[in-house]
Short mmCIF file of C-alpha atoms in Angstrom, two decimals:
data_model
loop_
_atom_site.label_atom_id
_atom_site.label_comp_id
_atom_site.label_asym_id
_atom_site.label_seq_id
_atom_site.Cartn_x
_atom_site.Cartn_y
_atom_site.Cartn_z
CA MET X 1 0.00 0.00 0.00
CA SER X 2 1.38 3.41 -0.96
CA LEU X 3 2.00 6.10 1.63
CA ARG X 4 -0.78 8.18 0.09
CA ASP X 5 -3.25 5.42 0.90
CA ARG X 6 -1.94 5.13 4.46
CA VAL X 7 -2.26 8.83 5.31
CA SER X 8 -5.42 10.12 6.95
CA VAL X 9 -6.34 13.36 8.70
CA THR X 10 -8.74 13.77 11.60
CA ARG X 11 -10.24 16.93 13.03
CA VAL X 12 -9.24 16.98 16.70
CA GLU X 13 -12.47 16.85 18.71
CA THR X 14 -11.94 14.45 21.65
CA PRO X 15 -9.48 14.26 24.57
CA GLU X 16 -7.94 11.15 22.99
CA GLN X 17 -7.40 12.93 19.69
CA ARG X 18 -5.95 15.90 21.56
CA GLU X 19 -3.36 13.60 23.18
CA GLN X 20 -2.43 12.25 19.76
CA ALA X 21 -1.93 15.76 18.39
CA LEU X 22 0.12 16.68 21.46
CA GLU X 23 2.48 13.79 20.69
CA VAL X 24 3.43 15.60 17.48
CA ILE X 25 3.75 19.00 19.17
CA ARG X 26 5.87 17.44 21.92
CA ALA X 27 8.22 15.80 19.42
CA THR X 28 8.60 18.87 17.21
CA TYR X 29 7.84 22.18 18.94
CA ARG X 30 9.12 21.11 22.37
CA ASP X 31 11.85 18.46 22.03
CA GLU X 32 13.27 19.19 18.56
CA LYS X 33 12.82 22.94 18.08
CA ARG X 34 12.53 24.02 21.74
CA TRP X 35 10.02 26.66 20.75
CA VAL X 36 7.78 25.81 23.71
CA GLY X 37 8.37 24.49 27.21
CA ASP X 38 4.97 22.89 27.66
CA GLU X 39 3.22 21.34 24.69
CA ALA X 40 -0.12 21.08 26.51
CA GLY X 41 -0.51 24.84 26.48
CA GLN X 42 -0.37 24.90 22.70
CA LEU X 43 -3.56 22.87 22.42
CA PRO X 44 -5.54 23.59 25.59
CA PRO X 45 -8.62 21.45 26.26
CA GLU X 46 -10.92 24.42 25.71
CA ASP X 47 -9.83 24.59 22.05
CA LEU X 48 -11.97 21.51 21.47
CA GLU X 49 -15.06 23.55 22.36
CA ARG X 50 -14.23 26.73 20.44
CA ASP X 51 -15.97 27.62 17.18
CA ASP X 52 -13.10 29.81 16.01
CA VAL X 53 -10.33 27.20 16.26
CA SER X 54 -9.86 23.91 14.43
CA TRP X 55 -7.01 21.47 14.95
CA PHE X 56 -6.18 18.69 12.50
CA CYS X 57 -3.96 15.67 13.10
CA ALA X 58 -2.39 13.59 10.33
CA PHE X 59 -1.80 9.87 10.76
CA VAL X 60 0.19 7.24 8.91
CA ASP X 61 -1.75 4.10 9.69
CA ASP X 62 -2.53 4.72 13.38
CA ARG X 63 0.53 6.83 14.20
CA PRO X 64 0.13 10.61 14.62
CA VAL X 65 2.71 12.33 12.39
CA GLY X 66 1.53 15.91 11.81
CA VAL X 67 -0.66 18.72 13.11
CA LEU X 68 -2.11 21.99 11.88
CA ARG X 69 -4.26 24.64 13.55
CA VAL X 70 -6.68 27.03 11.88
CA LEU X 71 -7.69 30.16 13.80
CA TYR X 72 -10.68 31.89 12.26
CA ASP X 73 -10.98 35.68 12.37
CA PRO X 74 -7.67 36.24 14.18
CA PRO X 75 -7.78 39.53 16.13
CA LEU X 76 -6.14 42.48 14.41
CA GLU X 77 -4.39 43.40 17.66
CA LEU X 78 -2.51 40.09 17.52
CA TYR X 79 -0.67 41.30 14.44
CA ALA X 80 -0.37 44.95 15.39
CA LYS X 81 1.63 44.10 18.51
CA TYR X 82 4.23 42.17 16.51
CA GLY X 83 5.54 45.31 14.84
CA PHE X 84 5.13 44.40 11.17
CA GLU X 85 7.74 45.53 8.67
CA LEU X 86 5.79 45.58 5.42
CA LEU X 87 7.47 44.25 2.29
CA ASP X 88 5.02 46.23 0.14
CA ARG X 89 4.35 49.69 1.51
CA GLY X 90 1.22 49.90 -0.61
CA ILE X 91 -0.57 47.32 1.54
CA ASP X 92 -2.85 48.59 4.29
CA VAL X 93 -2.86 45.57 6.61
CA GLU X 94 -5.71 46.85 8.78
CA LYS X 95 -7.90 47.58 5.77
CA PHE X 96 -7.02 44.23 4.21
CA ILE X 97 -7.98 42.27 7.32
CA LYS X 98 -11.27 44.14 7.65
CA ALA X 99 -12.15 43.67 3.96
CA HIS X 100 -11.72 39.89 3.84
CA ARG X 101 -12.64 36.80 5.81
CA ILE X 102 -9.28 35.63 7.09
CA ALA X 103 -8.16 32.46 8.81
CA GLU X 104 -4.71 31.91 10.26
CA VAL X 105 -2.80 28.70 9.58
CA GLY X 106 -0.45 27.89 12.43
CA ARG X 107 1.22 25.22 14.54
CA PHE X 108 2.02 23.39 11.30
CA ALA X 109 4.32 20.50 12.21
CA VAL X 110 5.33 17.09 10.87
CA ILE X 111 7.62 14.70 12.74
CA PRO X 112 11.11 14.32 11.18
CA GLU X 113 10.52 10.82 9.84
CA TYR X 114 7.69 11.98 7.57
CA ARG X 115 8.69 15.57 6.91
CA LYS X 116 10.06 14.85 3.44
CA TYR X 117 6.78 13.39 2.19
CA ILE X 118 4.69 16.11 0.58
CA VAL X 119 1.58 13.94 0.78
CA VAL X 120 1.50 14.35 4.58
CA VAL X 121 1.70 18.14 4.36
CA ALA X 122 -0.81 18.22 1.51
CA ALA X 123 -3.25 16.03 3.42
CA LEU X 124 -3.22 18.48 6.33
CA MET X 125 -3.77 21.40 3.97
CA ARG X 126 -6.59 19.53 2.22
CA ALA X 127 -8.46 18.95 5.47
CA ALA X 128 -7.93 22.52 6.63
CA SER X 129 -8.78 24.21 3.33
CA THR X 130 -11.89 22.08 2.80
CA GLU X 131 -13.30 23.29 6.11
CA THR X 132 -12.11 26.85 5.56
CA VAL X 133 -13.75 27.13 2.14
CA ALA X 134 -16.95 25.52 3.43
CA ARG X 135 -17.09 28.19 6.15
CA GLY X 136 -16.83 30.95 3.56
CA TYR X 137 -13.36 32.28 4.35
CA THR X 138 -11.39 33.92 1.56
CA HIS X 139 -7.76 34.18 2.69
CA TYR X 140 -5.15 32.43 4.77
CA ILE X 141 -2.44 34.18 6.74
CA THR X 142 0.53 32.44 8.32
CA ASP X 143 4.01 33.02 9.74
CA VAL X 144 7.14 31.01 8.98
CA PHE X 145 10.60 31.30 10.50
CA GLU X 146 13.18 32.74 8.13
CA ASP X 147 16.07 30.47 9.14
CA ASP X 148 14.25 27.27 10.12
CA PRO X 149 15.64 24.44 7.94
CA HIS X 150 12.27 22.71 8.11
CA SER X 151 10.16 25.75 7.34
CA PRO X 152 7.10 25.14 5.13
CA TYR X 153 8.01 28.34 3.25
CA GLN X 154 8.79 26.55 -0.03
CA PHE X 155 5.63 24.46 0.10
CA HIS X 156 3.50 27.47 0.97
CA THR X 157 4.91 29.73 -1.75
CA ARG X 158 5.78 27.34 -4.60
CA VAL X 159 2.97 24.81 -4.23
CA MET X 160 0.10 26.66 -2.58
CA GLY X 161 0.83 30.19 -3.82
CA PHE X 162 1.24 32.11 -0.55
CA GLU X 163 2.85 35.53 -0.97
CA PRO X 164 5.19 37.20 1.56
CA VAL X 165 3.78 40.51 2.77
CA ALA X 166 5.67 41.41 5.95
CA THR X 167 8.30 40.42 8.48
CA HIS X 168 8.47 40.78 12.25
CA GLU X 169 10.96 39.91 14.96
CA VAL X 170 8.71 38.61 17.73
CA GLY X 171 5.79 36.22 18.06
CA GLU X 172 4.20 33.63 20.30
CA LEU X 173 6.96 31.02 20.05
CA ASN X 174 10.36 31.03 21.75
CA SER X 175 12.62 31.76 18.78
CA SER X 176 14.96 34.60 17.86
CA SER X 177 14.40 33.96 14.16
CA ARG X 178 12.70 36.62 12.09
CA ARG X 179 9.18 35.71 11.04
CA ILE X 180 7.91 36.06 7.49
CA THR X 181 4.18 36.69 7.20
CA LEU X 182 2.52 35.08 4.18
CA VAL X 183 -0.95 35.55 2.72
CA LEU X 184 -2.91 33.24 0.41
CA ASP X 185 -5.91 34.30 -1.64
CA LEU X 186 -7.86 31.02 -1.69
CA LYS X 187 -9.80 31.82 -4.86
CA ALA X 188 -6.67 32.87 -6.76
CA ALA X 189 -4.82 29.77 -5.57
CA TYR X 190 -7.69 27.52 -6.62
CA ARG X 191 -7.83 29.03 -10.10
CA ARG X 192 -4.06 28.82 -10.57
CA LEU X 193 -3.85 25.20 -9.45
CA ARG X 194 -6.87 24.20 -11.53
CA ALA X 195 -5.39 25.84 -14.63
CA LYS X 196 -2.17 23.89 -14.17
CA GLY X 197 -4.11 20.66 -13.73
CA THR X 198 -1.45 19.09 -11.54
CA TRP X 199 -1.87 16.28 -9.03
CA ILE X 200 -1.85 18.74 -6.14
CA TYR X 201 -5.07 20.37 -7.39
CA ARG X 202 -6.76 16.99 -7.73
CA PHE X 203 -5.47 15.93 -4.31
CA LEU X 204 -6.50 19.11 -2.48
CA THR X 205 -10.02 19.06 -3.94
CA GLU X 206 -10.58 15.32 -3.65
CA GLY X 207 -14.04 14.70 -2.24
CA TRP X 208 -15.28 18.25 -2.84
CA ASP X 209 -18.88 18.66 -3.93
CA GLU X 210 -20.01 21.19 -6.52
CA GLY X 211 -20.93 23.67 -3.81
CA LEU X 212 -17.32 23.93 -2.62
CA HIS X 213 -16.02 24.34 -6.16
CA ARG X 214 -18.55 27.09 -6.89
CA ARG X 215 -17.32 29.09 -3.90
CA LEU X 216 -13.94 29.51 -5.61
CA VAL X 217 -14.75 29.54 -9.33
#
């Protein structure tokens, strides 16, 4: 059986699923990267009850190997306090956030053993984007570390179509690395990937009904 057929993604909704997701955060954010001292605080139990947060956990067979969090309608103040250095002075960040329905992609992590397999990363993005589009959101925003050797920057920009819009020096995680803020227009990304007709478009939209496609056409 190919790895693609062995990968599955579950929305984290139960205490047991939370513990499985925390295994990944513990292995990556705490033990490997040392970005956090306590993995439990990254996915508090109350997140399971929130309407504005979704966590997804990727599995190979029954083993948890990756996580991703989506935060819907992230507060503008969260970004203002980071001290953005805009890459394009023509962008009004406040106006942009108010004019669109934005969701933040964060806590994106895959354990080292499976990090090189794009299908794991793509499966997490498929689960997240399917829900995000269904909820009527139009854009993703995310931060990546500039000097992290395992940064998803290349996947985000080359595969998904995220665009860098700003940098900032501080954030929630314990790292001295500069952060690069990326934005993805979901409709533009959908149209670009569909026009190319590559496997990633077919993979990301696998299982979509016509209603989801119409949201982005």
